[in-house]
mmCIF file of C-alpha atoms in Angstrom:
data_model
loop_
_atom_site.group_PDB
_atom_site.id
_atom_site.type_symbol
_atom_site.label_atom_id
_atom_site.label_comp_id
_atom_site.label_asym_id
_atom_site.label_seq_id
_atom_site.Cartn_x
_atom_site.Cartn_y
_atom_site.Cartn_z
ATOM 1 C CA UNK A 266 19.166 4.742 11.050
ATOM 2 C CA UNK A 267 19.653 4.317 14.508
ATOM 3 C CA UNK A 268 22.657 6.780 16.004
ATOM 4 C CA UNK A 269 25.741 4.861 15.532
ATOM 5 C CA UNK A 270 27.454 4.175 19.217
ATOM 6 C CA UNK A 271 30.305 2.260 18.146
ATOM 7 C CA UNK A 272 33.156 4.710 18.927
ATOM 8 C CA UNK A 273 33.927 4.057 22.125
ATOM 9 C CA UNK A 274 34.794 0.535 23.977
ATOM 10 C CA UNK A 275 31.698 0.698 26.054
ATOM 11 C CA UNK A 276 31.476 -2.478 28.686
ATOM 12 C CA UNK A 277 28.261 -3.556 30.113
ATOM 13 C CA UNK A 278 27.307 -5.795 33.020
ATOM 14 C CA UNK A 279 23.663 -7.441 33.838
ATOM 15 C CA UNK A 280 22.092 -7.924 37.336
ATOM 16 C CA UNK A 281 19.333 -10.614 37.260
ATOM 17 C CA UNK A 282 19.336 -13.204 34.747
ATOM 18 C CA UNK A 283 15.644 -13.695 34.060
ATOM 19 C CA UNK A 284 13.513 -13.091 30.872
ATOM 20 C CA UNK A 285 14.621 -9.205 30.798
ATOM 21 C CA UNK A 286 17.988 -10.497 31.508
ATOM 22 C CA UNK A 287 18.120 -11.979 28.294
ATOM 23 C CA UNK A 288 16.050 -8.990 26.250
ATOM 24 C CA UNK A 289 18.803 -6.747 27.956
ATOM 25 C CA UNK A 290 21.712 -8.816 26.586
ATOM 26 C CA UNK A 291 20.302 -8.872 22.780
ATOM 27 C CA UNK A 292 19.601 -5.024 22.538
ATOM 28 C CA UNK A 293 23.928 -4.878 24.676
ATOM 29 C CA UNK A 294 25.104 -7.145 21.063
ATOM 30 C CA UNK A 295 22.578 -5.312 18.463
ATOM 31 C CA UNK A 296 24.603 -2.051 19.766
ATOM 32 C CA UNK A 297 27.685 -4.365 19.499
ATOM 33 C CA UNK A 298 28.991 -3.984 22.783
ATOM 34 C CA UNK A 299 29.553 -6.858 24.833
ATOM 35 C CA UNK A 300 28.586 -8.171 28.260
ATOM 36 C CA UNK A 301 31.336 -8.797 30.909
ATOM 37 C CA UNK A 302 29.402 -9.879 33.660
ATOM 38 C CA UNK A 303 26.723 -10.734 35.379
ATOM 39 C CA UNK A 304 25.206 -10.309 38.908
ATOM 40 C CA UNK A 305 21.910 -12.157 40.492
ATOM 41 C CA UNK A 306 20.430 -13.654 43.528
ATOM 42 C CA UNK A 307 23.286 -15.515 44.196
ATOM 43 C CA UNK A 308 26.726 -16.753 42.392
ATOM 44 C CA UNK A 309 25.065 -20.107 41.222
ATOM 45 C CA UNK A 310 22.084 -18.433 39.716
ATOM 46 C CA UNK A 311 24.718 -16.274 38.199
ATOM 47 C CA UNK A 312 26.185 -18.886 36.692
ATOM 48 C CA UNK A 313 23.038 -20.489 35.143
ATOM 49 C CA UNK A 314 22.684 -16.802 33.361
ATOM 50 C CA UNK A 315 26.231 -16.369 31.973
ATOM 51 C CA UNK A 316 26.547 -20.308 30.844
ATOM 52 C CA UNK A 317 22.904 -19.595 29.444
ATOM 53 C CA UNK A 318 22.941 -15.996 27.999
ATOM 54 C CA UNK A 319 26.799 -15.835 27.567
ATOM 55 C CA UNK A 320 26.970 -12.729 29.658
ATOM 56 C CA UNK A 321 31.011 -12.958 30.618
ATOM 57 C CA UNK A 322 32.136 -13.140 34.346
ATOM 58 C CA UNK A 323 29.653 -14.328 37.202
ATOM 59 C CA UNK A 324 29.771 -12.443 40.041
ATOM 60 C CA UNK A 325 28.791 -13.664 43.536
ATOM 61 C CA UNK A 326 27.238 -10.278 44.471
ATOM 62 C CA UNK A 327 26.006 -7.215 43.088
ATOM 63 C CA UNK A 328 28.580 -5.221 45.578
ATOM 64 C CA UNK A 329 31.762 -7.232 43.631
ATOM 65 C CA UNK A 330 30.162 -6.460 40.496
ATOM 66 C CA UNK A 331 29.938 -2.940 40.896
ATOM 67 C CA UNK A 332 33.400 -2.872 42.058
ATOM 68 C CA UNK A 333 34.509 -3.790 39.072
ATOM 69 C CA UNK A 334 36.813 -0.952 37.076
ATOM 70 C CA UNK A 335 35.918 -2.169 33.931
ATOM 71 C CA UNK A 336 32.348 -2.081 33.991
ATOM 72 C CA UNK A 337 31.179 1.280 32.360
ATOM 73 C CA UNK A 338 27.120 0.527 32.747
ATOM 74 C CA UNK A 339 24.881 -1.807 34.709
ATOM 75 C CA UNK A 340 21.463 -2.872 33.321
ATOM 76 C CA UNK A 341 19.461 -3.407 36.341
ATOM 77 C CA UNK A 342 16.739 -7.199 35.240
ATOM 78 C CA UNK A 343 15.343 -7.454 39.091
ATOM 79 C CA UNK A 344 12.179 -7.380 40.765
ATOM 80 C CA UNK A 345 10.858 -4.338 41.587
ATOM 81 C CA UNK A 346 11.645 -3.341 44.963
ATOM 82 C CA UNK A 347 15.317 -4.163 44.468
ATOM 83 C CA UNK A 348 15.608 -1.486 41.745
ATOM 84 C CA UNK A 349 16.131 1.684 43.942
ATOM 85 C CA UNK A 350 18.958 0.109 45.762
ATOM 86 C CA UNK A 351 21.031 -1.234 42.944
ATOM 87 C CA UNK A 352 20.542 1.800 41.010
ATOM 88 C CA UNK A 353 21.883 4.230 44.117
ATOM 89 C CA UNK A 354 24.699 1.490 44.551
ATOM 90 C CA UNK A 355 25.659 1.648 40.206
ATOM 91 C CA UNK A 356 25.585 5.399 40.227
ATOM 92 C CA UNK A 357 27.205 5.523 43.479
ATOM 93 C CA UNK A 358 30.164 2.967 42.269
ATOM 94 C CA UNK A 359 30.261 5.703 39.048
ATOM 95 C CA UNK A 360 28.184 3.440 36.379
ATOM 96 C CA UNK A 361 25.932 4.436 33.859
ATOM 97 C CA UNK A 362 22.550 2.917 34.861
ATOM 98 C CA UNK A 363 19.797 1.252 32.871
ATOM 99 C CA UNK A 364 16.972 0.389 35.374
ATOM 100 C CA UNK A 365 13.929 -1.509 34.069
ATOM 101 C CA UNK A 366 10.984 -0.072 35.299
ATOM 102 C CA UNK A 367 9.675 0.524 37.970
ATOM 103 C CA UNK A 368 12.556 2.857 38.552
ATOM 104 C CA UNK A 369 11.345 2.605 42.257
ATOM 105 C CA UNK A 370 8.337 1.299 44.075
ATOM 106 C CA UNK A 371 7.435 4.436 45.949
ATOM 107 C CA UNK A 372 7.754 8.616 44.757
ATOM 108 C CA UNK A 373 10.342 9.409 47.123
ATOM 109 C CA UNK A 374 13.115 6.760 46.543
ATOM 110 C CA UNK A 375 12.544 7.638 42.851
ATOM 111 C CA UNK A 376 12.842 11.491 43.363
ATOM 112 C CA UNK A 377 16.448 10.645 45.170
ATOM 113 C CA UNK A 378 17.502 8.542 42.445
ATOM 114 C CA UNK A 379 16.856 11.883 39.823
ATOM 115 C CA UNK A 380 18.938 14.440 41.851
ATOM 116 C CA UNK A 381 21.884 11.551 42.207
ATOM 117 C CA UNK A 382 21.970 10.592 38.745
ATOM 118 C CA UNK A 383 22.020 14.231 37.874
ATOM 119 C CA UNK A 384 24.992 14.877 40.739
ATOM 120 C CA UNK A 385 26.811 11.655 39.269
ATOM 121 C CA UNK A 386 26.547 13.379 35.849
ATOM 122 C CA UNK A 387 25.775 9.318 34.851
ATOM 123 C CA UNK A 388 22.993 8.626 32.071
ATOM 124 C CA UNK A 389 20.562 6.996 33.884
ATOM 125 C CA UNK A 390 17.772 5.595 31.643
ATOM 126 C CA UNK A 391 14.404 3.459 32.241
ATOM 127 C CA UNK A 392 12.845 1.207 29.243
ATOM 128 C CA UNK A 393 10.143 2.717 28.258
ATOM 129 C CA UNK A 394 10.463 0.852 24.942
ATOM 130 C CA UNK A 395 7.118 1.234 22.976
ATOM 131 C CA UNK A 396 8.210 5.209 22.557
ATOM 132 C CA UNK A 397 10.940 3.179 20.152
ATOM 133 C CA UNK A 398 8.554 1.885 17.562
ATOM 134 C CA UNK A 399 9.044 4.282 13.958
ATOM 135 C CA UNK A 400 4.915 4.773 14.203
ATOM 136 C CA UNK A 401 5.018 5.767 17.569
ATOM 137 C CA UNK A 402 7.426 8.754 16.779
ATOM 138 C CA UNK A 403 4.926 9.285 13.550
ATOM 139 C CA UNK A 404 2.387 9.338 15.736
ATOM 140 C CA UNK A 405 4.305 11.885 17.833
ATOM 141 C CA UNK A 406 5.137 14.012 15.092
ATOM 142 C CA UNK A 407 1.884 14.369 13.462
ATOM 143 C CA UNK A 408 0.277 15.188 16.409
ATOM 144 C CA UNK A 409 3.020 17.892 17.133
ATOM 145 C CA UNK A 410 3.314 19.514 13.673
ATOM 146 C CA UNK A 411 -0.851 20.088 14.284
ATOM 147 C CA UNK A 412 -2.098 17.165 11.857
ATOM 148 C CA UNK A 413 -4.792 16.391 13.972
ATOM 149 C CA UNK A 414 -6.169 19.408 14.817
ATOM 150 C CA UNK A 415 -6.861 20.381 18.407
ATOM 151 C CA UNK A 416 -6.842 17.060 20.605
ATOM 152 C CA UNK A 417 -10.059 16.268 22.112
ATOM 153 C CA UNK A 418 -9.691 12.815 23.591
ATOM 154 C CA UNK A 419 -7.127 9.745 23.976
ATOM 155 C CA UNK A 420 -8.092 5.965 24.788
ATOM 156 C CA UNK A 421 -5.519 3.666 25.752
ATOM 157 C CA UNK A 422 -5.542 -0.379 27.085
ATOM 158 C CA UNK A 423 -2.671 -2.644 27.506
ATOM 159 C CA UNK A 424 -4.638 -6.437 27.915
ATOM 160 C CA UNK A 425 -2.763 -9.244 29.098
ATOM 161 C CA UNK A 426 -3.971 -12.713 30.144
ATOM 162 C CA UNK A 427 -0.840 -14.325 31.627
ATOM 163 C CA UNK A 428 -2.347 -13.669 35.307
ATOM 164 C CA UNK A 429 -5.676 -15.026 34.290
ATOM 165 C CA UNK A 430 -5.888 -18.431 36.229
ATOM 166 C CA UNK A 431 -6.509 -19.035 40.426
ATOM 167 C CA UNK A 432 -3.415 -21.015 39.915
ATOM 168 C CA UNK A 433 -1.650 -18.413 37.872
ATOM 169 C CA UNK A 434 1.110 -16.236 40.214
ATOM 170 C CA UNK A 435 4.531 -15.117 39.700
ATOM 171 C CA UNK A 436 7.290 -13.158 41.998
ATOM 172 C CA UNK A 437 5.097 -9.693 41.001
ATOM 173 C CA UNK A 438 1.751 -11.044 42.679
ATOM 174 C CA UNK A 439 3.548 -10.382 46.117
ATOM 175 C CA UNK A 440 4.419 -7.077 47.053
ATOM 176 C CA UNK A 441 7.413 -7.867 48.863
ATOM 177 C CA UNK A 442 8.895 -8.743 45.687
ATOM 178 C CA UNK A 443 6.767 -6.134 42.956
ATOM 179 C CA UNK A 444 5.765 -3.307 45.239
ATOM 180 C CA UNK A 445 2.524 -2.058 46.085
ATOM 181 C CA UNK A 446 0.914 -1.844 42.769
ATOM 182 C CA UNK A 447 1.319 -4.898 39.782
ATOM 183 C CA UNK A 448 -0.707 -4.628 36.949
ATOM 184 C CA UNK A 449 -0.467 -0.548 36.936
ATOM 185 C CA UNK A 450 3.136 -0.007 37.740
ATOM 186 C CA UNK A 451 4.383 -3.350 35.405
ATOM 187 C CA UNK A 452 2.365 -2.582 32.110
ATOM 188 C CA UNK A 453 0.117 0.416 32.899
ATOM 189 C CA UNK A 454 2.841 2.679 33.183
ATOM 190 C CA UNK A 455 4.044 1.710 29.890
ATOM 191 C CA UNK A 456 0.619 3.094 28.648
ATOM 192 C CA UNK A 457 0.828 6.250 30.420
ATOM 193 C CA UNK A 458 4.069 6.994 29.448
ATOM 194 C CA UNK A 459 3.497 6.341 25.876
ATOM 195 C CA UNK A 460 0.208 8.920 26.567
ATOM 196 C CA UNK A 461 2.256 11.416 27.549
ATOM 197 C CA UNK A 462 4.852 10.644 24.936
ATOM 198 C CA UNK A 463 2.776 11.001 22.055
ATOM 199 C CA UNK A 464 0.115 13.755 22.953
ATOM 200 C CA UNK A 465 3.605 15.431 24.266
ATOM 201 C CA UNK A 466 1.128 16.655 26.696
ATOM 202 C CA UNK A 467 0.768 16.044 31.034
ATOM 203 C CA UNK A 468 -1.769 14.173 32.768
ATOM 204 C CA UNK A 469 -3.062 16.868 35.204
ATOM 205 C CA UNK A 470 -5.598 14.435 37.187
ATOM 206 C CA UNK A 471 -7.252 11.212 36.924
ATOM 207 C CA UNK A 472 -9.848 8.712 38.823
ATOM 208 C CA UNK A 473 -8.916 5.065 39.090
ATOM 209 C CA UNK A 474 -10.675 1.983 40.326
ATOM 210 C CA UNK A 475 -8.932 -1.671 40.505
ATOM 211 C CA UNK A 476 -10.055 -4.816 40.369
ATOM 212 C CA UNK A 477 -8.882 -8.273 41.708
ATOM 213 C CA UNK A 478 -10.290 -11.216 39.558
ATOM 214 C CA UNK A 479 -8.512 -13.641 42.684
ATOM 215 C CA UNK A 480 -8.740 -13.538 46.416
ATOM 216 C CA UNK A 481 -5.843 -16.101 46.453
ATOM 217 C CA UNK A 482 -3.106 -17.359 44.117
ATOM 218 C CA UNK A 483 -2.112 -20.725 44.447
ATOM 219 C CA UNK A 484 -2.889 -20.473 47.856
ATOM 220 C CA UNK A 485 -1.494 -17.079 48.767
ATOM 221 C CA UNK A 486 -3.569 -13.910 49.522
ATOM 222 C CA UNK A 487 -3.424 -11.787 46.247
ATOM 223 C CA UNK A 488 -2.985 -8.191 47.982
ATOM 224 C CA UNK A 489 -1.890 -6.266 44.284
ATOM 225 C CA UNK A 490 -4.703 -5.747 41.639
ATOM 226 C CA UNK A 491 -5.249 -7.688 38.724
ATOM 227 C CA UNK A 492 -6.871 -4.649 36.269
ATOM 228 C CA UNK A 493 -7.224 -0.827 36.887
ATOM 229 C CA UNK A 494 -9.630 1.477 35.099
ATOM 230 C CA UNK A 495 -8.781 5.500 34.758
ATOM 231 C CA UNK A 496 -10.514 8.491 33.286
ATOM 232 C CA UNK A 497 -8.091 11.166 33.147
ATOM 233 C CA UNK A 498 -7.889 14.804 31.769
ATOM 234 C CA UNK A 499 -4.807 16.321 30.051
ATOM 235 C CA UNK A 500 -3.119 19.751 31.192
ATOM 236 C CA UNK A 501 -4.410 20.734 27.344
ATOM 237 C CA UNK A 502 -7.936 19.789 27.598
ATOM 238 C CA UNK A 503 -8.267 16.741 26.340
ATOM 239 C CA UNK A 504 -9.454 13.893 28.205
ATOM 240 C CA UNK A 505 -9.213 10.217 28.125
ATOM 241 C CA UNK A 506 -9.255 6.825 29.653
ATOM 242 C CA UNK A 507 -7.175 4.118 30.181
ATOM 243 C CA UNK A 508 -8.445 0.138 30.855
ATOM 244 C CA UNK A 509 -5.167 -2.171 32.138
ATOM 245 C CA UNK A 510 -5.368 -5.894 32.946
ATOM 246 C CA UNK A 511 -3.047 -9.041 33.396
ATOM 247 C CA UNK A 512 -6.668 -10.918 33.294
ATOM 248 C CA UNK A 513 -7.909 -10.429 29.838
ATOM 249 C CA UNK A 514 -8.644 -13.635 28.398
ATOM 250 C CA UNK A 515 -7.046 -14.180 25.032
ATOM 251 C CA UNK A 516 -4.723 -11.258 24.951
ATOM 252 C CA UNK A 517 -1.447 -11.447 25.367
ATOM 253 C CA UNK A 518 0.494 -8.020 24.780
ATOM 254 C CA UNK A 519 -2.363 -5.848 23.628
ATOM 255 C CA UNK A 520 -1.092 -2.204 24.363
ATOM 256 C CA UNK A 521 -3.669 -0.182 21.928
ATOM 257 C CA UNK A 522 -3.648 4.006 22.157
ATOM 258 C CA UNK A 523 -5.683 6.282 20.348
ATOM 259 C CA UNK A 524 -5.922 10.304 20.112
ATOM 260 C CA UNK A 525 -8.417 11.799 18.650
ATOM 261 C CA UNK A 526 -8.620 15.372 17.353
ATOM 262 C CA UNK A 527 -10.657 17.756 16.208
ATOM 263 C CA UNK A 528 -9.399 16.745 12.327
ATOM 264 C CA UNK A 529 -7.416 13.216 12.588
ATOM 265 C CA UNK A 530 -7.531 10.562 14.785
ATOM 266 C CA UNK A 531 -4.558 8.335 15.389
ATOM 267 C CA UNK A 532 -4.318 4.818 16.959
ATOM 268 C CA UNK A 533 -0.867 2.626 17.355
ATOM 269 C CA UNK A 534 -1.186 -0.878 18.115
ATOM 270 C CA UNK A 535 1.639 -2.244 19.575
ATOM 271 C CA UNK A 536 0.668 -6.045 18.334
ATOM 272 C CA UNK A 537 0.434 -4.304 14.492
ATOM 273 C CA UNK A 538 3.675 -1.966 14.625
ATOM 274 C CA UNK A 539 3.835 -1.381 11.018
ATOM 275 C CA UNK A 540 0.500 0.593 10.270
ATOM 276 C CA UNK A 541 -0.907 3.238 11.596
ATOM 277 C CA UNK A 542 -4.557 4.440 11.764
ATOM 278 C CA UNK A 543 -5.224 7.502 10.942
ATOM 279 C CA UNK A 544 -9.071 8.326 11.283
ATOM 280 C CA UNK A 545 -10.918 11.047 9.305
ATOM 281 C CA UNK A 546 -14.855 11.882 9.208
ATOM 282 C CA UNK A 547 -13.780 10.779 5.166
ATOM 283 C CA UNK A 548 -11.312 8.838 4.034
ATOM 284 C CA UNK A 549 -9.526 6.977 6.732
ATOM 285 C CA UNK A 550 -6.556 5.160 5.888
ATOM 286 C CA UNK A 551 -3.460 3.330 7.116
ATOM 287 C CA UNK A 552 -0.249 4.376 7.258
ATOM 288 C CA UNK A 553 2.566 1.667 6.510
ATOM 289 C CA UNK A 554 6.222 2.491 8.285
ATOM 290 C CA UNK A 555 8.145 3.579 5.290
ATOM 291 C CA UNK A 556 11.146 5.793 6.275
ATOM 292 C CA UNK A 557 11.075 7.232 2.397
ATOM 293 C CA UNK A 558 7.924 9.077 3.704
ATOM 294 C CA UNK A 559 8.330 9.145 7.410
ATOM 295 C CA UNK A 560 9.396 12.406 9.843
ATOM 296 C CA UNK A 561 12.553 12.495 10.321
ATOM 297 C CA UNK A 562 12.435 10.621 13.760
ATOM 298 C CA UNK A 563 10.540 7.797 12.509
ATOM 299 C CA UNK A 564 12.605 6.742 9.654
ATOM 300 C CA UNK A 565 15.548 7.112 12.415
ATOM 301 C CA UNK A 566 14.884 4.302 14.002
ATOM 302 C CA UNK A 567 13.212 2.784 10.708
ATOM 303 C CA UNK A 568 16.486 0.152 10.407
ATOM 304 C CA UNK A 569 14.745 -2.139 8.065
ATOM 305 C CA UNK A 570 13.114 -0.884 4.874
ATOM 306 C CA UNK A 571 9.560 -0.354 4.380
ATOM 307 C CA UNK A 572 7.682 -4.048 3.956
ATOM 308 C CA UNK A 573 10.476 -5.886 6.393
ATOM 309 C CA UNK A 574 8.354 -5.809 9.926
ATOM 310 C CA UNK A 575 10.391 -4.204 13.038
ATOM 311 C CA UNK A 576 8.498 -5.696 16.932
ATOM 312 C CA UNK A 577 9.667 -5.469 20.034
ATOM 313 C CA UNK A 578 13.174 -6.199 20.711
ATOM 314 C CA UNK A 579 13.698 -3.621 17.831
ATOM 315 C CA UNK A 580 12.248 -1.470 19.888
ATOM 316 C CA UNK A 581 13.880 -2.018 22.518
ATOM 317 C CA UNK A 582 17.447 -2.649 20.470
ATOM 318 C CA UNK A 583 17.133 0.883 19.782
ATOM 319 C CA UNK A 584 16.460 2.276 23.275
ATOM 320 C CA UNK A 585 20.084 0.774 24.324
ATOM 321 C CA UNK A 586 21.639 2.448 21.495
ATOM 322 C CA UNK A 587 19.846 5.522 22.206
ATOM 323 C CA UNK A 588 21.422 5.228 25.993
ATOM 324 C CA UNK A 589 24.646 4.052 24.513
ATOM 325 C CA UNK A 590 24.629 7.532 22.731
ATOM 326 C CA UNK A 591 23.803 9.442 24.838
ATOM 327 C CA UNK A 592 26.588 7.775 27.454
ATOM 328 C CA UNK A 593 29.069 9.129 24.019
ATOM 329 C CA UNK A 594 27.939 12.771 24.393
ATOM 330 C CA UNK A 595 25.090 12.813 22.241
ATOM 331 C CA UNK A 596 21.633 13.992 23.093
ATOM 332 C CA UNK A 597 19.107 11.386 21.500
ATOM 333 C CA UNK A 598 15.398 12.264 20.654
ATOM 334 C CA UNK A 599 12.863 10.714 23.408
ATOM 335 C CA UNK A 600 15.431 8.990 25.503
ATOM 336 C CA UNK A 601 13.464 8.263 28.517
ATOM 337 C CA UNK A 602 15.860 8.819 31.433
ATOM 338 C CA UNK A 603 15.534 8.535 35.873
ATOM 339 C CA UNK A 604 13.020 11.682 35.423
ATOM 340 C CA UNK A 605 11.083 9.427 33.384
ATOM 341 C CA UNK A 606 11.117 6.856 35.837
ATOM 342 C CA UNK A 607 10.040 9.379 38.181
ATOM 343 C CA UNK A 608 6.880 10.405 36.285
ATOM 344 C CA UNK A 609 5.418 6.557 36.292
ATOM 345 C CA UNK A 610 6.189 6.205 40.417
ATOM 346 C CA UNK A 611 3.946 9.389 40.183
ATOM 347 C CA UNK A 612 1.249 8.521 38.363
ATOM 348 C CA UNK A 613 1.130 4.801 40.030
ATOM 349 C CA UNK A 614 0.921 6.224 43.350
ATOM 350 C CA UNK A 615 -1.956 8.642 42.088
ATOM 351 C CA UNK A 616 -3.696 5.680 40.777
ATOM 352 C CA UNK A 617 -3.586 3.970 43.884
ATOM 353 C CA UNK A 618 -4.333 6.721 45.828
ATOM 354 C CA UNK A 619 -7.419 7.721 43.815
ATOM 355 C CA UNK A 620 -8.984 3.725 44.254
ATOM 356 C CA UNK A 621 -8.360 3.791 48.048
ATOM 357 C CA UNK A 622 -9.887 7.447 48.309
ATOM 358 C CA UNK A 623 -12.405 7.610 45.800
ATOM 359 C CA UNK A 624 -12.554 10.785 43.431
ATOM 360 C CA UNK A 625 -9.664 12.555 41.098
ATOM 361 C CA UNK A 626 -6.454 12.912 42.391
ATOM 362 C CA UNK A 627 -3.977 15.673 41.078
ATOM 363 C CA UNK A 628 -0.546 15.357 39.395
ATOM 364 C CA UNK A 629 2.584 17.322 39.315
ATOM 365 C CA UNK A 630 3.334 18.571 35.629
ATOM 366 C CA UNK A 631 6.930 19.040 35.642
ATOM 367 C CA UNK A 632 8.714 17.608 32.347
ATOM 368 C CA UNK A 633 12.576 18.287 33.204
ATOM 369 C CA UNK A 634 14.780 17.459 36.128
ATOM 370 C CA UNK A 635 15.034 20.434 37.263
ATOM 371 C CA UNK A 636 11.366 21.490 37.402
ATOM 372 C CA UNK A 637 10.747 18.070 39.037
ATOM 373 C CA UNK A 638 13.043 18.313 41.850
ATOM 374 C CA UNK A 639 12.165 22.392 42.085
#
């Protein structure tokens, strides 16, 4: 079971009121809290989002929301390069913060927002939810306890489609809006953090190329890529590559990793979340999610039996009350936090920096805050 965060009378506000907006405000009830209010572009769009989502008061700012004494956390739903901001302004009003990703659009903003949510003494989390799926921790756990040998190589795509038309755009296609990178910083990063996650290994350098399938989008210069393609090699040896794109015809949320090593190979696919692959030279098999057989992590956040399928909000349900807990004093397993965040503005800017330069760029290999900010 998921830890149980219903001791205290936690109170949690929403800014934005789009699509994560309302993923936010499911996982805020599943952890049976409730929402209070609700912040977005302006008080009439704020309005739309609590009559809509039933998220409590509408505020007619983010600033009168945060000032707000009865608002313990704010989940930041907004585009990209308003998340630095509103996350200083949360921490600095003395909320918790939950910031979708990307914490921040460039390295620096996002190293700031690591030392202040560490000076606040606030938990200060970023959704990267796929590390939430029971197979994923498996995954994690079979590669840690040694089950597949020495690792030796890891291939990992997350294929979308919703991008795939001239006419096709969206407030991320602009980097006014989404920041310098799209496809790698919006679902790419999700990939390389799950990398990371389960090989609980660093990338130490990689090579990227992007790709633009459009010049133009409905009408407007397209100056953010469409796809990026990375090798990349491991601080342990292993190496691997990574193919992202929002124009993959006919797939819609394929995220697909596997490592292979020198006994087992494993592969998660986030589309199939109750088997696992596990690939041997004989006898390969699939593992269902059963947490009567599962590490002790897994059949945590196994809260349906085996045969009763868990997806995404799941997933995510159980990153809130992972940051819940850990808001209560407790120190949950894999609870991706600011430093987190930090990591992804890292390796986005590397990828970027490696297809307008050519050739491998290094990257830092720090896992804790204090390393990072060292």
């Amino acid at each position: 079971m998921t830890t149980d965060v219903t001791a205290s009378p936690l109170r949690a506000a929403i800014v934005g009121g789009g699509f994560m907006a309302a993923v936010h405000s499911r996982a805020i009830r599943a952890a049976r809290r409730t929402v209070v209010g609700v912040a977005s572009s302006s008080r009439e769009s704020a309005e739309r989002a609590a009559a809509s989502l039933d998220l409590g008061t509408a505020y007619g700012s983010v600033a009168e929301l945060l000032e707000q004494p009865d608002i313990d956390v704010v989940h930041i739903c907004t585009p990209n390069v308003t998340h630095a901001g509103y996350a200083q302004a949360a921490l600095d009003a003395g909320k918790h913060v939950i910031c979708e990703k990307p914490l921040a659009v460039d390295v620096a903003d996002a190293e700031s927002l690591v030392d202040q949510a560490a000076a606040a003494g606030r938990v200060a989390a970023v959704p990267f939810v796929y590390r939430f799926h029971p197979l994923v921790r498996e995954a994690r756990a079979r590669i840690a306890r040694g089950d597949a040998g020495r690792l030796l190589s890891v291939q990992g795509s997350y294929l979308q489609d919703w991008l795939l038309g001239v006419d096709d755009t969206d407030w991320r296609v602009d980097p006014s809006l989404g920041g310098p990178s799209r496809a790698f910083a919006d679902i790419g990063s999700h990939l390389a953090d799950l990398v990371e996650f389960a090989t609980s290994d660093r990338i130490a350098r990689l090579c990227a190329v992007v790709g633009r399938a459009h010049a133009t989008r409905a009408g407007a210069v397209v100056a953010t890529e469409d796809a990026v393609a990375l090798a990349f090699e491991l601080v342990g040896g292993a190496i691997g590559t990574m193919l992202v794109s929002q124009v993959a015809a006919g797939r819609k949320n394929a995220l697909v990793i596997e490592i292979g090593g020198s006994d087992e190979s494993v592969r998660f696919e986030q589309e199939n979340p109750e088997t696992l692959w596990l690939g041997r030279r004989t006898g390969s098999m699939l593992l269902p999610r059963d947490p009567a057989q599962a590490s002790p992590d897994s059949a945590r956040l196994s809260v349906l039996p085996a045969g009763h399928p868990l997806g995404y909000q799941d997933a995510f349900n159980a990153f809130v009350a992972d940051a819940y807990a850990a808001i209560g004093g407790a120190q949950p397993e894999g609870l991706p936090t600011f430093v987190d965040g930090l990591r992804a503005a890292q390796v986005t800017e590397a990828v970027l920096r490696s297809a307008r330069d050519g050739g491998w760029v290094g990257l830092p290999t720090a896992r804790t805050r204090e390393e990072v900010t060292a």
